[in-house]
Amino acid sequence: MPGADKETDLTERIEAFLADLKRGGSGTGPLRGSGEMARETTYLLRRITAQARWSSAGDLMEIIRNEGRRMTAAQPSETTVGNMVRRVLKIIREEYARSRGSSEETEQQESLHKLLTAGELSEETFREHFVHLKANVIEAINELLTELDGTTDNIAMQALEHIHSNEVIMTVGRSRTVEAFLKDAARKRKFHVIVAECAPFCQGHEMATGLSKVGIETTVIADAAIFAVMSRVNKVIIGTQTVLANGGLRAVNGTHSVALAARHHSTPLIICAPMFKLSPQFPNEEDTFHKFVSPHEVLPFTAGEILSKVNVHCPVFDYVPPELITLFISNIGGNAPSYIYRLMSELYHPEDHKL
Amino acid sequence: MSSRGGKQKKGNVTSEQEEEEQPLQAVLVADSFNRRFFPISKDQPRALLPLGNVAMIDYTLEFLTSTGVQETFVFCCWMSNKIKDHLLKSKWCRPTSPNVVHIITSDLYRSLGDVLRDVDAKNLVRNDFILVYGDVVSNIDVSQALQEHRHRRKVDKNISVMTMVFKESSPGHKSRCEEDDVIVAMDSKSKRVLHYQKTQGLKKLQFPMNIFQHGSDEFEIRHDLLDCHISICSPQVAELFTDNFDYQTRNDFVRGILVNEEILGNQIHLYVTQDGYGARVSNLQMYDSVSSDMVRRWVYPLTPEANFTDQQGQGCTHSRHNVYRGAEVSLGHGSQMEENVLIGRDTSIGANCHISNSVIGNNCTIGDNVVLDRAHMWNNVHISSNVEIHQSVVCDGAVVKEAVRLNKQCYFSMLPVSQVVIGPNLSLPEGTVVSMHHPEEEEEDDDDEFLSDDQEVGHSKDKTRQKAFNPAEVGPEGKGYIWKASMNDTEDEELAQCLWGLVLNPDPESDSESEASEESQDRSRSVSPEIDDVNAFQLEVLGTLQRGLEENIVCDNLVLEINSLKYAYNITLKEVMQILTRVVLEYPFQQQGTQLTTLQYTGSLLPLLKTWSPVFKNYIKRAQDHLDCLSAVEELFLEQDTHQTAMVKVLMKMYQLEILEEEAILKWFSTGATNDKSRQLRKNQGLQKFIQWLKEAEDESSEEGE
């Protein structure tokens, strides 16, 4: 039975992905970087679409929603996974609507009338069977994958509009997107980058090595020196782990202090974030907002006796409120934090915000 | 001869390359072979005891799976049915699991040695494997260690048999188990272990000088290591356990390998890591510290909220100050969960409670005004109001009535299983152990301890019912028996022992597998073999050979007998060889008096050499062995200087019998002279001629070769 084989193969892949997610998520586990994570998730969702048993769009959405719930539960700090699941759900809705011949626009719009008659256009209406739906959905997911592949380049392309000659730019920790952004600008312009090391993980060191290799003048500073150095800085350009629904950030530890220092000196704070990092989650919505890892980096295990007398915590993320942020640069252009809600409604269907 | 050796080596190399593509295997020993957790472990095997509401064996399996192990053999003995049931229900036995778990049960395993001998007998491992106990909690990435191990085995042609994983942590660390405190001398460059000694109870340490005399010029002596009880073993380890039937524990093995290192040519290496976490829950003290480390997220990503066992409803949320809450937890008004608290699902807590540094299992009920500090509560525990519990373990289904105080500084009070009831209005002193099993019943049951299954436990429960509970001990409504009463100051030493080992069993004999015997073995090992032993051994060997000659025993059996004598008298292989040589050469004197002429001597000796040549061949294998044997021969003939002419004949015979190789003889002849006498000996005409002949023979053979 080839069908049964396919199915066990699929569940095996899903289990392996879940196990990888549980073992660390981006940066520490086998999956590195949220870009990679987004791609892996989308590949897996495409596979589910192709191999799982479903007859109508409603079935497929239910399957994907279930798997998505398990994936997000496995590593709640990786919002990218949930975002990709929502994108795929939206794709299915659109393809279904197109097959039925109704326009996408009307279904998108919220209106008082619609709120009153809510529930009318829910899962029941996704029961109709279309022969080409599967192929169309897979085709649309492929388009999404191409979009994902190009995000970093799309962001980097805008670098020359934002970075000018002889500017001093500060960044914090390591972000692949920011690294590509700065490197792209360095092809034409000369500027100086100050990297805050971002203790205790000190990814800033890696970032600085990467930048200096392509000939950018780079300085590494301790996190404590951020405020002191800020007065010389023209722009702060950082990456983030997640862009929240209110336009705030969930970014690596220490970003908040950078943002506050930038606000004090009225230095613009620019965030490089691809669209797949945009999450419908609000800050403090869930307990899973924070992620604490082993305190090893803060106080090494070798310290001995002292460990039984103190509590050591090692949080990974900071929350940066939207009012501190000047501009988001995503793969579809620059946006202000106040515009995030609009992007959100374009990317995700409101019914999918909660998986 | 030599060419054959070359071929063998080549064969090994190719087979090794083939082996590398095979999946990584692991041997998990789901039995402790001791009774540290007694009487809890009477009803629940240690591997299934909950640590942070998850069975310990799940941590071990998750560790193995995350390191990429694809096949795990779980060996169970005590209560194997329960372990089997647990594993079959868990995610490890689902068809999608990347790690295939095989469960092997037998009531006959009494030690790690038995398990590994069975591994060898069943031929389960084909390649390097990871050896762990079922109570190891770790997140160490051993792939680096694995790589180093494989590299060493490739370069040194199977000399390295084991790599032990240690974690750096300074002395005094609470996750260091004092029982496992070791001092290790190692070669800094090759990470080879030169000396390995447990330091528990030792005030003086001795290092044999010879370990520092060879090898590289840099050594490290380390005491800042925590034994993670994770070892990467080559398949030879199982074979070595089969060959040496007296090895019971890994400690025996390591010491055995180190003592015989020069003879067998096996080495043990060390992998010291700074990252990650690894510890074995080997006693209650360790249970407490590993549990608190886990709640404090040292074992990330194996944290309570990760729900790595993938069980429905086991998930919990993590909030500030390391407070974890399962589903459906209710918390009364004014109750505080201060820090490092883990609460399982469906647990309800009354008003005005103070909880800190504690783990509470599923389905527990806790009354009002309860103070819990460093308490470990398992599932279905019922605690009434106004109870204070400090640093105690309360096991499944126990009931603690009103106003009971499990005392401050009270080390572990254990209230294991089947509705132990305590109180009301009682204060239990430190170190109290309460169980539904009567302590005396232990003595009756001891003989069939390891064979008894669930049925018998039920049977013994019936027996206990007949004995009355003592209300003074467990309270007016109490049910259960006190195992160990409070400790006075005068019993400080015993308290310490209880703390670390929790030696609860009044009958030391039943502990045959556990620490008591281990320690005594250690003691005998650490003392170097005395002269008396050597002499006695020599006499025994002589007796054996004599009997062998009289009763015409096959040489293989003689070897077996000499091997067992070797262990009985604790003699190294080098000494065995020297003594054997000496005994054989002296044999004619022993039989026919010392007044033999040289001719008579050689006449009676040469047939003997022929008969016993297989025995010699068994012991003389490497170049160093040849030299040792030759020096023994030389020593004897220096003593018997009237018979020096016979030496040539002996050497000739041994050469012809292929006991000795010509290269070794030549090497001995050219380098061995250390004093006047031996130089004199080498001037013997017969010997000179023999050497001359050997050299010519060698030239000829090499010419032929060309």
XYZ file of N, CA and C in Angstrom, chain A residues 8 11-12 15 22-24 70 75 287 290-296 299-305 307-308 310-313, chain B residues 62 65-66 96 167-170 172-175 226 274-275 277 296-298 300-301 306-307 310 317-318 320 322 339-340:
180
model
N 2.827 7.232 6.820
C 3.772 7.058 7.928
C 4.995 7.931 7.693
N 3.999 11.387 8.894
C 3.977 11.551 10.350
C 5.392 11.511 10.907
N 6.241 10.675 10.318
C 7.622 10.630 10.786
C 8.297 11.989 10.635
N 6.951 14.388 13.202
C 7.499 14.117 14.527
C 8.937 14.614 14.634
N 11.503 21.229 19.706
C 11.581 21.127 21.162
C 13.001 21.250 21.636
N 13.923 20.765 20.853
C 15.307 20.761 21.310
C 15.972 22.096 21.183
N 15.280 23.142 20.917
C 16.010 24.393 21.008
C 15.493 25.510 20.142
N 0.154 21.912 17.246
C 1.205 21.093 17.882
C 2.567 21.739 17.702
N 7.360 24.718 20.560
C 8.329 25.773 20.873
C 7.611 27.114 20.732
N 1.807 33.442 28.687
C 2.959 33.227 29.562
C 4.192 32.845 28.765
N 8.064 34.967 27.305
C 9.473 34.914 27.680
C 10.034 33.524 27.467
N 11.314 33.517 27.306
C 11.985 32.228 27.158
C 13.213 32.280 28.052
N 13.301 31.349 28.953
C 14.455 31.299 29.839
C 15.284 30.082 29.480
N 16.565 30.267 29.299
C 17.412 29.121 28.987
C 18.290 28.808 30.185
N 19.151 27.836 30.012
C 20.010 27.418 31.109
C 20.859 28.586 31.600
N 20.965 28.772 32.914
C 21.731 29.903 33.453
C 23.237 29.753 33.257
N 23.621 28.703 32.563
C 25.039 28.406 32.382
C 25.843 29.613 31.909
N 26.180 32.343 34.969
C 27.051 31.878 36.052
C 27.390 30.435 35.737
N 28.605 30.173 35.359
C 28.900 28.815 34.897
C 28.693 27.771 35.987
N 28.348 26.600 35.542
C 28.088 25.486 36.448
C 29.300 25.189 37.307
N 30.462 25.498 36.795
C 31.691 25.201 37.521
C 31.855 26.066 38.756
N 31.016 27.089 38.906
C 31.184 27.994 40.036
C 31.060 27.296 41.383
N 30.383 26.168 41.410
C 30.385 25.371 42.619
C 29.398 25.806 43.667
N 29.874 25.958 44.876
C 29.002 26.074 46.040
C 27.990 27.203 45.932
N 26.177 28.226 43.732
C 24.969 27.969 42.942
C 23.785 27.544 43.790
N 24.057 26.895 44.918
C 22.928 26.464 45.737
C 22.392 27.618 46.566
N 22.107 30.959 45.342
C 21.519 32.039 44.563
C 20.587 31.480 43.496
N 19.705 32.329 43.034
C 18.869 31.992 41.895
C 19.422 32.714 40.687
N 19.671 31.991 39.629
C 20.200 32.617 38.426
C 19.184 32.465 37.305
N 18.893 33.551 36.618
C 17.969 33.474 35.492
C 18.682 33.939 34.240
N 15.372 10.621 26.383
C 15.368 11.866 25.614
C 16.806 12.309 25.348
N 18.137 10.092 22.608
C 17.542 10.385 21.305
C 18.093 11.685 20.743
N 18.253 12.678 21.623
C 18.713 13.965 21.098
C 20.179 13.907 20.688
N 6.793 6.029 15.033
C 7.480 7.166 14.425
C 8.740 7.563 15.194
N 31.882 16.166 33.696
C 31.526 17.563 33.616
C 32.356 18.309 34.642
N 32.831 19.475 34.216
C 33.643 20.258 35.133
C 32.749 20.885 36.195
N 33.078 20.711 37.432
C 32.371 21.438 38.495
C 33.222 21.347 39.745
N 33.395 22.484 40.382
C 34.352 22.525 41.474
C 33.818 21.764 42.683
N 32.386 20.779 46.219
C 31.427 21.507 47.035
C 30.154 21.830 46.280
N 30.146 21.572 45.001
C 28.946 21.771 44.208
C 27.894 20.796 44.692
N 26.673 21.274 44.804
C 25.704 20.385 45.432
C 25.250 19.259 44.509
N 25.503 19.418 43.226
C 25.142 18.322 42.340
C 26.260 17.295 42.209
N 32.770 16.056 37.721
C 31.529 15.417 38.134
C 31.284 14.265 37.179
N 32.429 21.508 29.591
C 32.027 22.609 30.459
C 30.576 22.967 30.240
N 30.087 22.680 29.044
C 28.702 23.000 28.732
C 27.812 21.834 29.110
N 24.650 19.713 31.057
C 24.395 19.261 32.409
C 24.320 17.754 32.384
N 15.339 24.861 38.050
C 16.070 26.107 37.780
C 16.605 26.164 36.358
N 16.197 25.266 35.540
C 16.432 25.288 34.101
C 17.879 25.005 33.698
N 18.622 24.314 34.545
C 19.989 23.984 34.138
C 19.994 22.951 33.026
N 18.021 22.826 30.514
C 17.362 23.301 29.311
C 17.956 22.610 28.083
N 17.216 22.139 27.114
C 15.759 22.245 26.926
C 14.906 21.178 27.613
N 8.475 21.992 28.687
C 8.720 21.518 27.322
C 7.881 20.288 27.003
N 7.475 19.555 28.025
C 6.653 18.359 27.849
C 7.252 17.442 26.783
N 5.744 14.199 25.507
C 4.657 14.253 24.542
C 3.395 13.607 25.076
N 2.790 25.672 32.245
C 3.277 26.977 31.837
C 4.398 27.418 32.769
N 5.239 28.250 32.237
C 6.375 28.714 33.017
C 6.223 30.207 33.214
N 7.412 33.790 35.856
C 8.567 34.340 36.553
C 8.941 33.570 37.809
N 10.628 31.025 38.063
C 10.577 29.584 37.843
C 9.388 28.926 38.528
N 9.249 30.718 44.743
C 10.169 30.524 43.625
C 10.437 29.035 43.448
N 10.842 28.705 42.230
C 11.233 27.335 41.900
C 10.184 26.310 42.334
